[in-house]
XYZ file of C-alpha atoms in Angstrom:
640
model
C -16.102 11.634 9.087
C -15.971 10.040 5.241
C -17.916 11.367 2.617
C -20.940 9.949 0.847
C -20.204 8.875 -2.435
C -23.694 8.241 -3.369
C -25.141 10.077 -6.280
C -28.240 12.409 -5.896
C -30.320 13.552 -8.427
C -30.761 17.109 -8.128
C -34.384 18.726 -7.547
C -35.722 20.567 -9.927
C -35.571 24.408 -9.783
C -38.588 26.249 -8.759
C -39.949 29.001 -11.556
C -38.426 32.521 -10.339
C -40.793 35.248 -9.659
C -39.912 38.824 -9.859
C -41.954 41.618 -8.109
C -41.511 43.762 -5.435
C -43.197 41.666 -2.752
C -41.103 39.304 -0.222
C -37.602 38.359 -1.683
C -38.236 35.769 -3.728
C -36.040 32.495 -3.879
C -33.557 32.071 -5.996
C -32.920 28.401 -6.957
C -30.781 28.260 -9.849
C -26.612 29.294 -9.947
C -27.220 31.355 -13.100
C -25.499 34.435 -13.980
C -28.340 36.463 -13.865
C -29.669 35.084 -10.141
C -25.677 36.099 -9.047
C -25.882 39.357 -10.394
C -29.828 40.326 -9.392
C -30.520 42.102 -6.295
C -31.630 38.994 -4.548
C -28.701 37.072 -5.048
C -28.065 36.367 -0.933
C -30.861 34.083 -1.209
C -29.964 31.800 -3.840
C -30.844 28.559 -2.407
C -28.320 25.894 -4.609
C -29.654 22.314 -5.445
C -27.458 19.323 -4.482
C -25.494 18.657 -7.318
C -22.475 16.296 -6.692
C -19.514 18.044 -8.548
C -15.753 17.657 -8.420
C -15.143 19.832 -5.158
C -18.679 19.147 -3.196
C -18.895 17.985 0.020
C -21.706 15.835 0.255
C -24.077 15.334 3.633
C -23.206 12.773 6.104
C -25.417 9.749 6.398
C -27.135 8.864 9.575
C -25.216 5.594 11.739
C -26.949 2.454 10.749
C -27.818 0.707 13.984
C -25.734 -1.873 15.485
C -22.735 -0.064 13.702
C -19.648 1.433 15.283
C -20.351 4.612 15.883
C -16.300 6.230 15.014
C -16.100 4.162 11.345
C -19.578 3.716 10.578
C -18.942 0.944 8.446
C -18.121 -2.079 10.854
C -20.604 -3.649 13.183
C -20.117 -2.623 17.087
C -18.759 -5.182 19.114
C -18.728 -3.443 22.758
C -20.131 -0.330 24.594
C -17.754 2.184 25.903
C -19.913 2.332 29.383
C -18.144 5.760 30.211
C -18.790 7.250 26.721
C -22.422 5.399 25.684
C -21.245 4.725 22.161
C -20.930 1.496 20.692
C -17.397 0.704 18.996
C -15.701 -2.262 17.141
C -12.796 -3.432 18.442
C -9.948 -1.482 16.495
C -11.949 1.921 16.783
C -12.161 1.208 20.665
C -8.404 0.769 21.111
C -7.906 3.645 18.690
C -9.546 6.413 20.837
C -8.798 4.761 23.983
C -5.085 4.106 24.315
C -4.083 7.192 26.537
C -5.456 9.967 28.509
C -8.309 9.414 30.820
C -10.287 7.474 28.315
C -7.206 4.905 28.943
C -9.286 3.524 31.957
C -12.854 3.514 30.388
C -14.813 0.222 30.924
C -16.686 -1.592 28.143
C -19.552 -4.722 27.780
C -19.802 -6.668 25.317
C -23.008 -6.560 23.104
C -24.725 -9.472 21.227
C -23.948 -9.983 17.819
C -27.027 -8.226 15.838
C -25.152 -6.440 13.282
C -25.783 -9.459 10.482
C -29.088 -8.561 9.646
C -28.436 -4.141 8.887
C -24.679 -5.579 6.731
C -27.390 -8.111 4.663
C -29.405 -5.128 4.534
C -26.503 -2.474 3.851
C -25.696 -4.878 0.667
C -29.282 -5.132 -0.833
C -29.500 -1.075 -0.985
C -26.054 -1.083 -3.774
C -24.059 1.512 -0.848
C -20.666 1.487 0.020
C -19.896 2.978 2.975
C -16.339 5.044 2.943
C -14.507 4.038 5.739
C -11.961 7.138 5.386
C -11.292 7.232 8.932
C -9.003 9.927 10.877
C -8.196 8.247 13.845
C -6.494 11.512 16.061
C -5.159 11.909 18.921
C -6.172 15.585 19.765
C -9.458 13.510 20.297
C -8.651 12.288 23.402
C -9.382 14.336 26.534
C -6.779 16.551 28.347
C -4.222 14.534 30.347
C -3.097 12.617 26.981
C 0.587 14.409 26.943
C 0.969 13.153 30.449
C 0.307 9.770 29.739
C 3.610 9.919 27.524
C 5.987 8.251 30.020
C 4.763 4.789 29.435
C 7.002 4.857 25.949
C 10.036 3.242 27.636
C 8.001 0.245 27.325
C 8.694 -0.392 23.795
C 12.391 -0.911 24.888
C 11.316 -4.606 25.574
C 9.118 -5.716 23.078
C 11.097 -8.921 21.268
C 11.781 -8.365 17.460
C 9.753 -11.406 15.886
C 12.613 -13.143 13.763
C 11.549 -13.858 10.349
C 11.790 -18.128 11.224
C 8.080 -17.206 12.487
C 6.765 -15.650 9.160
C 6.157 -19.291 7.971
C 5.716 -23.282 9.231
C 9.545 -24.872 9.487
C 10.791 -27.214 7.632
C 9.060 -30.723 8.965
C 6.478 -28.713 10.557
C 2.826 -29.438 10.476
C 1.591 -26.395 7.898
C -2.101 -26.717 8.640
C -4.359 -23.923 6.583
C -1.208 -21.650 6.632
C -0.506 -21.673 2.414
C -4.476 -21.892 2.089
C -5.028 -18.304 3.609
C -1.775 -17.133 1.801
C -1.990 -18.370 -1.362
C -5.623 -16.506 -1.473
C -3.327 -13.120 -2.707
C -0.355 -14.528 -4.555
C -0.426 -13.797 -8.250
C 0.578 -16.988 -10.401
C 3.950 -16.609 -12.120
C 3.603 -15.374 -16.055
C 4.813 -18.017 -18.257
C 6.804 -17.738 -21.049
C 4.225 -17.261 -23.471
C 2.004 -14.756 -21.197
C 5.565 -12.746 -20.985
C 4.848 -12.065 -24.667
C 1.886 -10.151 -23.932
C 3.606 -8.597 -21.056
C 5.899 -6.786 -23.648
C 2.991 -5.850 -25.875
C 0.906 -4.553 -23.435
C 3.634 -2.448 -22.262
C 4.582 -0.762 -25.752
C 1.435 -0.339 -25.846
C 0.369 1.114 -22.753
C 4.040 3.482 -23.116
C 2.689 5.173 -26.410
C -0.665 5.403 -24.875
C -1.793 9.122 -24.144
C -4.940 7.927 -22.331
C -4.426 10.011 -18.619
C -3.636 13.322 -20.862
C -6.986 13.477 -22.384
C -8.746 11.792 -19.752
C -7.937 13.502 -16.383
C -7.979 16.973 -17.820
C -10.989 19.749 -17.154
C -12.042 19.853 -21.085
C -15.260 20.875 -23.185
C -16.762 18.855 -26.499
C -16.933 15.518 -25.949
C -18.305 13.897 -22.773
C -15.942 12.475 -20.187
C -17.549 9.016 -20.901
C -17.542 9.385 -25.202
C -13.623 10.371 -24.560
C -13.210 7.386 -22.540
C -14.872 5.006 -24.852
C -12.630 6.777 -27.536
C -9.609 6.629 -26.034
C -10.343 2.655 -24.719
C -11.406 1.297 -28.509
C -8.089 3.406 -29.344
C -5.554 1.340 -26.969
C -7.160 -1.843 -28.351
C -6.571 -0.954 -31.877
C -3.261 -0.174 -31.140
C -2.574 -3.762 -29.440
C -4.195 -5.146 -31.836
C -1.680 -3.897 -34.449
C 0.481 -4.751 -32.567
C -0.262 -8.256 -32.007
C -0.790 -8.496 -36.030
C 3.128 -7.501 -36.187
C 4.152 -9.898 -33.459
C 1.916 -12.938 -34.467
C 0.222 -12.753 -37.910
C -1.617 -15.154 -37.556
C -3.330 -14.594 -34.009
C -3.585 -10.759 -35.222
C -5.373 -11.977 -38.570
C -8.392 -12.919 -35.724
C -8.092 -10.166 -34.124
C -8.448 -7.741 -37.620
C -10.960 -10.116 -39.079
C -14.216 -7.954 -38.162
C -13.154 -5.685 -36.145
C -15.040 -6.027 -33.517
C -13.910 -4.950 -29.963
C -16.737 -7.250 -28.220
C -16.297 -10.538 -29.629
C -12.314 -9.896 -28.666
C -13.113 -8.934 -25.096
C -11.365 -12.289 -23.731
C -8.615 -10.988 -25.464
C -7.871 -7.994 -23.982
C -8.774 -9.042 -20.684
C -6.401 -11.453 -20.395
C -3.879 -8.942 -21.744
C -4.791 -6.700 -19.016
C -4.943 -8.891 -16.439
C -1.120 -10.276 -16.940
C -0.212 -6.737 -16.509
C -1.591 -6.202 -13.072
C -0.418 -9.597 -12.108
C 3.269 -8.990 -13.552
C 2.788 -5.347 -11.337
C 1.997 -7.069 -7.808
C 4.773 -9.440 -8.039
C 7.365 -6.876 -9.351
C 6.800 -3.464 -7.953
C 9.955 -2.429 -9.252
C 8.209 -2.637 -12.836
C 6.097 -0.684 -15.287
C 6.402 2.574 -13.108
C 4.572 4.347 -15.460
C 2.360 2.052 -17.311
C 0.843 0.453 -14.588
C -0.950 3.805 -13.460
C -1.938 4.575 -16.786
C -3.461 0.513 -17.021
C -5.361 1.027 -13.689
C -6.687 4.254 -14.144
C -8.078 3.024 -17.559
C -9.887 -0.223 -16.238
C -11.025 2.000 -13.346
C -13.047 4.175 -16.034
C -13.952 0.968 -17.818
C -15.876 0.097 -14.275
C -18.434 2.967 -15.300
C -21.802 1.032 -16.131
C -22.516 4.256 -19.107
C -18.763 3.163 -20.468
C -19.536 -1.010 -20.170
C -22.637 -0.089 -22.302
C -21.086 1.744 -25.463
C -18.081 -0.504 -25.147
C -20.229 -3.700 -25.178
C -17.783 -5.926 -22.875
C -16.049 -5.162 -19.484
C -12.069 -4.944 -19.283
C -11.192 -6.411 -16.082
C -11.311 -9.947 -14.924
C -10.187 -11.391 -11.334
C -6.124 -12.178 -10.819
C -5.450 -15.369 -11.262
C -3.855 -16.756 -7.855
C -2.069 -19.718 -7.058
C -5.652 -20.683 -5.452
C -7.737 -20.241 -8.089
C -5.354 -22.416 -10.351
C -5.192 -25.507 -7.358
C -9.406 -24.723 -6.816
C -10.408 -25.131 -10.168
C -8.409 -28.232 -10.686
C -9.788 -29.693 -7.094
C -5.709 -29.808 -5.806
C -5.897 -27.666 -2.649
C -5.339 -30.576 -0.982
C -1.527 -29.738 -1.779
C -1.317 -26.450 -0.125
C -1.573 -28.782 2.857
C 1.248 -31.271 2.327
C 3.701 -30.615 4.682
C 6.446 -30.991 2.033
C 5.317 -27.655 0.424
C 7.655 -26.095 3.112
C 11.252 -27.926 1.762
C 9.535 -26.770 -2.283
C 9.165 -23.280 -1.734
C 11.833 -22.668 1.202
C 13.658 -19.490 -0.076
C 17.303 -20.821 -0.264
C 20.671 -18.452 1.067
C 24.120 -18.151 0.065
C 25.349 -15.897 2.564
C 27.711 -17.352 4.794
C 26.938 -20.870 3.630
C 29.805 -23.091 2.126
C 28.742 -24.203 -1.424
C 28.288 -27.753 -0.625
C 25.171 -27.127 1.904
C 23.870 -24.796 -0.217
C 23.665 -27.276 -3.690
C 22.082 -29.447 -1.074
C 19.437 -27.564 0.096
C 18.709 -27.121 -3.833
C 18.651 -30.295 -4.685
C 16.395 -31.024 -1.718
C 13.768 -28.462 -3.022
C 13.964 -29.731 -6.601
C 13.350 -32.760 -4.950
C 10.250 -31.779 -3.192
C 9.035 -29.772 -6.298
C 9.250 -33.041 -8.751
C 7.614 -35.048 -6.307
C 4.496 -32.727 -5.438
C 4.536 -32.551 -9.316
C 3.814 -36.085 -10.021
C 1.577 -36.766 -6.763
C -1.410 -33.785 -7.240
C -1.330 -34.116 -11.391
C -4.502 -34.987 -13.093
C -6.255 -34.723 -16.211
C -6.518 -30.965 -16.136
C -3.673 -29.686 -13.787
C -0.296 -30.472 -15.174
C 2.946 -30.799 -13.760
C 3.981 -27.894 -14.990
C 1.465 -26.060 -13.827
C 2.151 -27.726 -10.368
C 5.542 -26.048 -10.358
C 4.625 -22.784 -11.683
C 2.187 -22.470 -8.574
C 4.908 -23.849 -6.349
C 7.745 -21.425 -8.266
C 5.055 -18.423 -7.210
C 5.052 -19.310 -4.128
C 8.908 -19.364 -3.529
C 8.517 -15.945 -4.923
C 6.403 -14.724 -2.765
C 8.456 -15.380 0.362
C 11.667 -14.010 -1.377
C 9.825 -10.861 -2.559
C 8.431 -10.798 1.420
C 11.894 -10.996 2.774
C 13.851 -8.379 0.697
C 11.162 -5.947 1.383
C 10.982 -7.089 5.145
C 14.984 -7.639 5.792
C 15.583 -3.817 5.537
C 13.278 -2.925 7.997
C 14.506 -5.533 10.635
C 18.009 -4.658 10.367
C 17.216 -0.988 11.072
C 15.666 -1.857 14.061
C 18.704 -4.248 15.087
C 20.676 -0.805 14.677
C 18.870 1.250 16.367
C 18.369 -1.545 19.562
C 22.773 -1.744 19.151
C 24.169 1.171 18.785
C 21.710 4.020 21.188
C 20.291 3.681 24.329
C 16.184 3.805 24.736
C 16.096 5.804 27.735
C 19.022 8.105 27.351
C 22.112 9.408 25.069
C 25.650 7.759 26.942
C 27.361 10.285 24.780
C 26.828 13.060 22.189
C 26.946 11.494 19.268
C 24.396 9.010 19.983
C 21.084 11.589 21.088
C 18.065 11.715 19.018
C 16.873 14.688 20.567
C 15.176 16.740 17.741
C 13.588 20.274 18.333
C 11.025 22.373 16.028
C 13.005 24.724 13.576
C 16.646 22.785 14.007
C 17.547 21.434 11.021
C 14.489 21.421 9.474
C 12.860 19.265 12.027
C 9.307 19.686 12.740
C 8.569 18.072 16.060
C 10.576 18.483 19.353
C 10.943 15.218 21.397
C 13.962 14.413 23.714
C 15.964 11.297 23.340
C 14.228 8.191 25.052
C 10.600 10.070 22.964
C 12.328 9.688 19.826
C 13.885 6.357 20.093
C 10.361 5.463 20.691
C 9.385 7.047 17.878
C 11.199 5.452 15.388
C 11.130 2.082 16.751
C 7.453 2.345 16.442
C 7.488 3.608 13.216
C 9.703 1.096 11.645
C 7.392 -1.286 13.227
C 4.596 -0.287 11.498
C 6.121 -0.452 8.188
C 7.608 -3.941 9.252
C 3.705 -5.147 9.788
C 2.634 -3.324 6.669
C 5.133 -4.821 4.596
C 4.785 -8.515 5.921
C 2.601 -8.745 9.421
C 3.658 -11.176 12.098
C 0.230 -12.688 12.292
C -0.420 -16.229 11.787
C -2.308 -15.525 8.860
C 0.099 -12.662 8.153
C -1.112 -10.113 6.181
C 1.453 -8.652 3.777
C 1.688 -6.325 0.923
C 0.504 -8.843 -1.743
C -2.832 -8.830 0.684
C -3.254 -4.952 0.630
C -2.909 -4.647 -2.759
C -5.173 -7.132 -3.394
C -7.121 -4.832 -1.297
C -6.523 -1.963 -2.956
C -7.102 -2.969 -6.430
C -11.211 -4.006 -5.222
C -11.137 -0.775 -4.158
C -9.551 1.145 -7.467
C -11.613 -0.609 -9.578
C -14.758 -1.210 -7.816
C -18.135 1.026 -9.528
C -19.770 2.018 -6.320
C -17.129 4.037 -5.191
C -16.635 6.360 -7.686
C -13.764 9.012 -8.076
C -13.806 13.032 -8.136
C -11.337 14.696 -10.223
C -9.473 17.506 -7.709
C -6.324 19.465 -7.686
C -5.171 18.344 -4.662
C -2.018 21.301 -4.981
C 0.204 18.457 -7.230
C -1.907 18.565 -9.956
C -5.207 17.082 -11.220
C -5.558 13.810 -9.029
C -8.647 11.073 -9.091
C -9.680 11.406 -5.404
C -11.507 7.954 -4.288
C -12.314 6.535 -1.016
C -10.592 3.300 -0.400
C -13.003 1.618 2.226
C -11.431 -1.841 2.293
C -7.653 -0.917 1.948
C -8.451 1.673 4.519
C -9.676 -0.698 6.770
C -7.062 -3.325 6.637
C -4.661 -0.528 7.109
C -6.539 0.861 10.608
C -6.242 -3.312 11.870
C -2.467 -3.401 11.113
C -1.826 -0.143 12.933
C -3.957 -0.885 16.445
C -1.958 -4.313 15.895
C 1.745 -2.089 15.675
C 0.123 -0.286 18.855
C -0.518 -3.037 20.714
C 3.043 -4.768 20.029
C 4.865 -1.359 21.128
C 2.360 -0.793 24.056
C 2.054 2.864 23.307
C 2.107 5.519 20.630
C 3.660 8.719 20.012
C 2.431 11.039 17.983
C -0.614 11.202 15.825
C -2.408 8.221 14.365
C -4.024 9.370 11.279
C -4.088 7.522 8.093
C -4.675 9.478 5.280
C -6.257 7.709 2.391
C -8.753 9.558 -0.223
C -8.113 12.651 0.832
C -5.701 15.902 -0.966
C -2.381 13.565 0.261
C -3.033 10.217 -0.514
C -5.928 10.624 -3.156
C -6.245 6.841 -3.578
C -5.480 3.401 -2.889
C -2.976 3.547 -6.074
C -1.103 6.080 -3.961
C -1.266 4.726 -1.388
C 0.368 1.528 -2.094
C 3.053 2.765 -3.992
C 3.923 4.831 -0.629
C 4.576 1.511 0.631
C 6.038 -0.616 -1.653
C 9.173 2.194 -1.671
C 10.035 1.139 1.708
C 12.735 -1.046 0.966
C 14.297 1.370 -1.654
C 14.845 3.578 0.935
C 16.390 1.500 4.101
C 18.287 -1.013 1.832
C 20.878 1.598 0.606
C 21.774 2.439 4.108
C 21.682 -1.443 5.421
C 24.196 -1.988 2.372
C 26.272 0.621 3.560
C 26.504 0.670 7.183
C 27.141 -3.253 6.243
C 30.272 -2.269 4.270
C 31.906 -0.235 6.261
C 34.125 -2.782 8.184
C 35.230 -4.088 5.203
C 36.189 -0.267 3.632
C 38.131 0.058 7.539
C 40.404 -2.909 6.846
C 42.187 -0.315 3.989
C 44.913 1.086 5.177
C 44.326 4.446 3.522
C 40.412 4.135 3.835
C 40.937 3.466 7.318
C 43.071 6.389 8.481
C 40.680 8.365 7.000
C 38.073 7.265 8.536
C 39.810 7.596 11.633
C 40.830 11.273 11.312
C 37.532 12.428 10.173
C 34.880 10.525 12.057
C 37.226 9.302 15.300
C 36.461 5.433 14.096
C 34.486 2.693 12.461
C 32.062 2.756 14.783
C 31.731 6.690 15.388
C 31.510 7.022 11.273
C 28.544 4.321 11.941
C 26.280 5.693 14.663
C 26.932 9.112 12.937
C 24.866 7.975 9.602
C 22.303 6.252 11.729
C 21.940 8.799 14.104
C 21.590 11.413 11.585
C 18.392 9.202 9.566
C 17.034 8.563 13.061
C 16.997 11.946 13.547
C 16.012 13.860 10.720
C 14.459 10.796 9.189
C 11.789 11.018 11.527
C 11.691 14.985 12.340
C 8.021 15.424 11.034
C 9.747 17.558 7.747
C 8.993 17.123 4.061
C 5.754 18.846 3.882
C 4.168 22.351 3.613
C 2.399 22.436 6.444
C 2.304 20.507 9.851
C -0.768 18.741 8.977
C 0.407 17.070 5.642
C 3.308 15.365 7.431
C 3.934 16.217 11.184
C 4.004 12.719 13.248
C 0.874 11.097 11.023
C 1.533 7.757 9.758
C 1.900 8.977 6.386
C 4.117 11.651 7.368
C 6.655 9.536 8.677
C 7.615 7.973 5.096
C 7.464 11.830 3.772
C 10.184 12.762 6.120
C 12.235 9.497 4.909
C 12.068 10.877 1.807
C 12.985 14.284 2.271
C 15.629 12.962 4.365
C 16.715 10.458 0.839
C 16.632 14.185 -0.892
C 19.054 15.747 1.500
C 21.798 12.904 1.228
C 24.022 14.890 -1.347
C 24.716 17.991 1.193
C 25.812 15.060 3.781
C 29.234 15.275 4.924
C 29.334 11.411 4.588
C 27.805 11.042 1.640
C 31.038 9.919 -0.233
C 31.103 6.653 1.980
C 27.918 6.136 0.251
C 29.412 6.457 -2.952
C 32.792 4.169 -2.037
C 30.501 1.507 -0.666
C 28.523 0.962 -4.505
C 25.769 3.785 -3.868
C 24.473 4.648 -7.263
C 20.645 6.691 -5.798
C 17.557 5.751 -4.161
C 15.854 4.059 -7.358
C 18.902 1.976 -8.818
C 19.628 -1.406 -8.231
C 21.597 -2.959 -5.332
C-alpha cells in the first residue's frame, strides 16, 4: 500500500547505561553503539530519511479499504470489505472474484473527508492495482478476450458538440484546464525566462547529496540567484521596466513579477509539449522547492500562482455565459485541408472568422475586450487541434491493426502476432488472437489517456493540470532516491494517480477484459513523479505518427516504377511490405522488453510505452528501415 508522507518528530534517545547487568538498550545509531558489544539491540528512533519506509496508517472508516483515500461506495458481500467503485472493478474483473455480489452502502463518508482535511494529511493514493491478486482460476478466465474484437472505435465527430448542436455545459467543464494563449507581449517573457532558466544550474546543486549549507539555505540561494539573473536580464531587454526591478533590490516587493514570469512558462509548457524540454523540469522542480513553508519564510513571497485558463479569464469578467452559445462550435471548429478543394475550405474560414468577430462584439464589456474574447476563443481552437494530432495517431493504429490481421487467428504467416519469452527479445509469450487483444487494449488506453471519450472527456490538458497540484503541492513532500538512473525526487502523486486508475477501469470496461497486469506505477523507483509521468505520455504521438506517415506513403512510393519493382522483389508487394512493418511493432512493440527486469516493464501499463520505445531504438537494425528514410523519416524527436 502507499507510504505515509507525514513527518514525525523523532523521540528522544534514552541515556545509555553500561554495566554488566541485563543488556542494556541501545537507542542511538552512533558509531560507538554499532561497534559495542550490545549492538543487536540498538533500538533506532523514527527518523524520516531519504530511503525510509514509513508505517502504514490505519483505514479511516467509511473509506475504501484497497486505496484508502476514496470513500466506499459498496460492500463486496463475498469478501466483507468495503470498496469504491473503480477499486471494485479493479480486483474483480476475472477469476472467481468475477462473480462476487455487492450492496450498496449509504453515503457517510462526508463527514471523516471534512475531517481528513481539518488534520493538514494527504493521503497517497499510490495504488498497485495487480492481477496476481486475484484468486486461482484468473488464467482461465482468459478466453473472454475475443470480445474486444467488437467494441466500435468512437470516431473523433463525438469528442465535441457538432456544428448547430446544442453545446450545453460541454466548453464549461473543458475550458476548466485549457491554458489561455500567450500574447505577444507575454511571449517576451517567454524568451527571457527561458535564457534564463537554460543558464540556470539550479538541479546541479540542488538534487545532489552535499555537506555545508542546508538544503533549504542552498535553495533560497540558488532561487534569489535565478531572479537576479532575470532581472538583468529584463534591464537589457527593457531599461526601463528593469530600472524597477534594480531600484531596491528587493526580491519581495517584485514577487508579482516573477510569478507571472513563471507562470507563462508552465502555461506556454501545457499547450506545447514539444517545448522547453529541458527548462521546464528545471522551472518545476524549482517552484516545487519554493512550496517548502522554511523556503516561503527566508524568501519572503511565494513563486507560484494558479494558470490562468480560458475560465478564469470569462469568470472574472462575468462572460461564461459565452462558453454556452452554441456558435462557439463554428469559432473554434478545427478546420482541414486534406482532401478538401480550396474553395470549401476558404469557406469554412471565413465562416469561423465570422463566428469569432461576432462572439467578439456580443460578450465585450468594460473589462473583457474583444481581443481578449478571441484570444480565449483562439485557445480554445488550440486545444482541439493539439487533442487531435496527439489522438489521430493512436486511432489510425487501431484502424490498422482492425484491417490488415485477424483477432482470432493468423490467415497467413506474415500476419501472426504470436510472441514467445526469449524470441527476439520478447518478454511475454501470448498466441495470436492474446496479442491482438493486447495491443488493441493498449492503444486504447493511451487513446483515453490522451483525449477520453467521455462526455466531459478528460484529456491530457486535464491530467496535467492534475499533475502540476500534485508537483507543487507542500503536503506531499518529495524524498531524494537513486532510483538506479540517477538521483530522482520521488513524490507521491495522489490526484494524478487517481485520475489515472478512473481512465484505466474506463479502457477495461470499453474492451470488456484485460490482459496482462494492471499496475500503474507512479512515485515509485520507475515513475518517481507526476513530472515523469506525464512526459511518458505526452511522447505518444512522437512515436505512432512516424509510422502512420509512413505506412500512409507507401502507395504513393509503389506508383514508381523503380520503387515499385523493388518493393515487389523484396517484400512480395505493397501490401506484404505493409503488414510486415505493422506486424513487426505489433509484435515486438508490445513484447513486455525494454527493461531490466520483468517487473519494471513486463505487461504493466507503464511497461507497454517502455517496450514502444525500445522497439523506436531498434528501428536502425530493421530490414525496412530505408522505406522509413525514402518516405521523409528524419528520427523519433524531429518534426513531421
Amino acid at each position: 500500500m502507499s507510504e505515509s508522507t507525514t513527518a514525525t518528530t523523532p523521540a528522544p534517545a534514552p541515556a545509555v547505561t553500561n554495566g554488566a547487568e541485563a543488556a542494556p538498550t541501545l537507542a542511538t545509531f552512533t558509531l560507538e553503539n554499532i561497534l559495542s558489544e550490545n549492538h543487536e539491540n540498538i533500538e533506532p528512533t523514527h527518523a524520516e530519511g531519504w530511503d525510509e519506509e514509513t508505517t502504514e496508517k490505519p483505514i479511516a472508516e467509511g473509506f475504501c479499504t484497497e486505496c484508502e483515500d476514496q470513500p466506499a461506495d459498496l460492500i463486496c458481500e463475498n469478501c466483507g470489505d468495503p470498496y469504491c467503485e473503480v477499486c471494485f472493478a479493479a480486483q474483480h474483473r476475472k477469476g472467481s472474484r468475477k462473480t462476487h455480489t455487492t450492496k450498496p452502502i449509504e453515503k457517510k463518508a462526508a463527514k471523516a473527508t471534512n475531517e481528513t482535511k481539518e488534520t493538514g494529511e494527504d493521503v497517497d493514493t499510490d495504488m498497485k492495482v495487480d492481477d496476481e491478486k486475484g484468486e486461482a482460476g484468473d488464467e482461465s478466465e482468459d478466453e473472454d478476450w475475443e470480445r474486444v474484437m467488437s467494441t466500435s472505435t468512437p470516431g473523433l465527430s463525438g469528442m465535441q458538440p457538432a456544428v448547430g448542436d446544442a453545446v450545453g455545459d460541454f466548453f464549461v467543464e473543458r475550458a476548466k484546464f485549457i491554458p489561455l494563449r500567450l500574447t505577444m507581449g507575454e511571449r517576451k517573457y517567454l524568451r527571457l525566462l527561458e535564457a534564463t532558466m537554460t543558464v540556470s544550474e539550479y538541479t546541479d546543486k540542488i538534487d545532489i547529496i552535499g555537506f555545508g549549507l542546508s538544503k533549504t539555505k542552498r535553495i533560497v540561494h540558488q532561487i534569489r540567484e535565478l531572479c537576479a539573473i532575470m532581472s538583468g536580464l529584463m534591464l537589457s531587454a527593457d531599461y526601463k521596466l528593469g530600472q524597477e526591478l534594480f531600484s531596491d533590490r528587493d526580491f519581495e516587493s517584485n514577487a508579482e513579477f516573477y510569478q507571472r514570469v513563471f507562470e507563462l512558462g508552465r502555461r506556454h509548457k501545457i499547450m506545447n509539449p514539444d517545448k522547453m524540454r529541458t527548462t521546464y523540469g528545471k522551472l518545476i522542480y524549482l517552484l516545487q522547492d519554493s512550496q517548502n513553508p522554511d523556503v516561503k519564510d527566508m524568501l519572503g513571497f511565494s513563486c507560484v500562482k494558479p494558470i490562468q485558463t480560458v475560465y478564469t479569464v470569462l469568470e472574472q469578467h462575468d462572460a461564461l455565459d459565452l462558453l454556452k452559445d452554441d456558435l462557439i462550435t463554428v469559432a473554434t471548429k478545427e478546420i482541414y485541408s486534406e482532401g478538401r478543394p480550396r474553395r470549401e475550405v476558404q469557406r469554412d474560414i471565413k465562416s469561423k472568422e465570422r463566428a469569432i468577430e461576432q462572439l467578439s462584439m456580443n460578450y465585450q464589456n468594460q473589462g473583457l475586450t474583444q481581443e481578449q474574447i478571441r484570444q480565449c476563443l483562439y485557445s480554445i481552437g488550440d486545444n482541439h487541434a493539439f487533442l487531435r494530432a496527439n489522438r489521430d495517431p493512436c486511432e489510425k493504429m487501431i484502424g490498422y491493426l482492425k484491417e490488415h490481421f485477424h483477432p482470432t487467428s493468423a490467415k497467413e504467416p506474415l500476419t501472426s502476432l504470436a510472441i514467445r519469452s526469449g524470441r527476439g527479445g520478447a518478454r511475454l509469450s501470448h498466441d495470436h488472437s492474446k496479442q491482438y487483444a493486447y495491443v488493441l487494449q493498449s492503444l486504447t488506453l493511451w487513446r483515453e489517456i490522451l483525449h477520453g471519450t467521455s462526455p466531459f472527456v478528460i484529456d491530457m490538458f486535464h491530467l496535467w493540470s492534475l499533475a502540476e497540484q500534485d508537483l507543487l503541492s507542500d503536503k506531499v513532500p518529495y524524498r531524494l532516491r537513486d532510483t538506479g538512473q540517477g538521483l530522482n525526487r520521488v513524490q507521491g502523486a495522489p490526484k494524478t494517480s487517481r485520475m489515472m486508475h478512473s481512465i484505466l477501469n474506463k479502457a477495461q470496461r470499453s474492451v470488456g477484459t484485460w490482459i496482462g497486469s494492471s499496475v500503474i506505477h507512479m512515485g515509485d523507483h520507475n515513475v518517481p513523479n507526476a513530472l515523469l509521468f506525464i512526459d511518458k505520455y505526452t511522447q505518444i504521438y512522437r512515436i505512432l505518427l512516424p509510422i502512420c506517415n509512413t505506412i500512409s506513403q507507401i502507395p504513393a512510393l509503389a506508383q514508381k516504377p523503380g520503387l515499385r519493382k523493388y518493393i515487389e522483389e523484396e517484400y512480395g508487394s505493397p501490401d506484404n511490405l505493409i503488414k510486415e512493418i505493422l506486424g513487426d511493432f505489433f509484435r515486438h512493440g508490445f513484447d513486455g522488453s525494454g527493461a531490466d527486469n520483468f517487473f519494471d516493464a513486463g505487461s504493466c501499463i507503464d511497461g507497454r510505452l517502455t517496450s514502444a520505445w525500445n522497439w523506436c531504438s531498434s528501428l536502425e537494425k530493421k530490414r525496412y528501415f530505408h522505406i522509413f528514410l525514402l518516405t521523409g523519416f528524419i528520427g523519433f524527436d524531429g518534426e513531421w
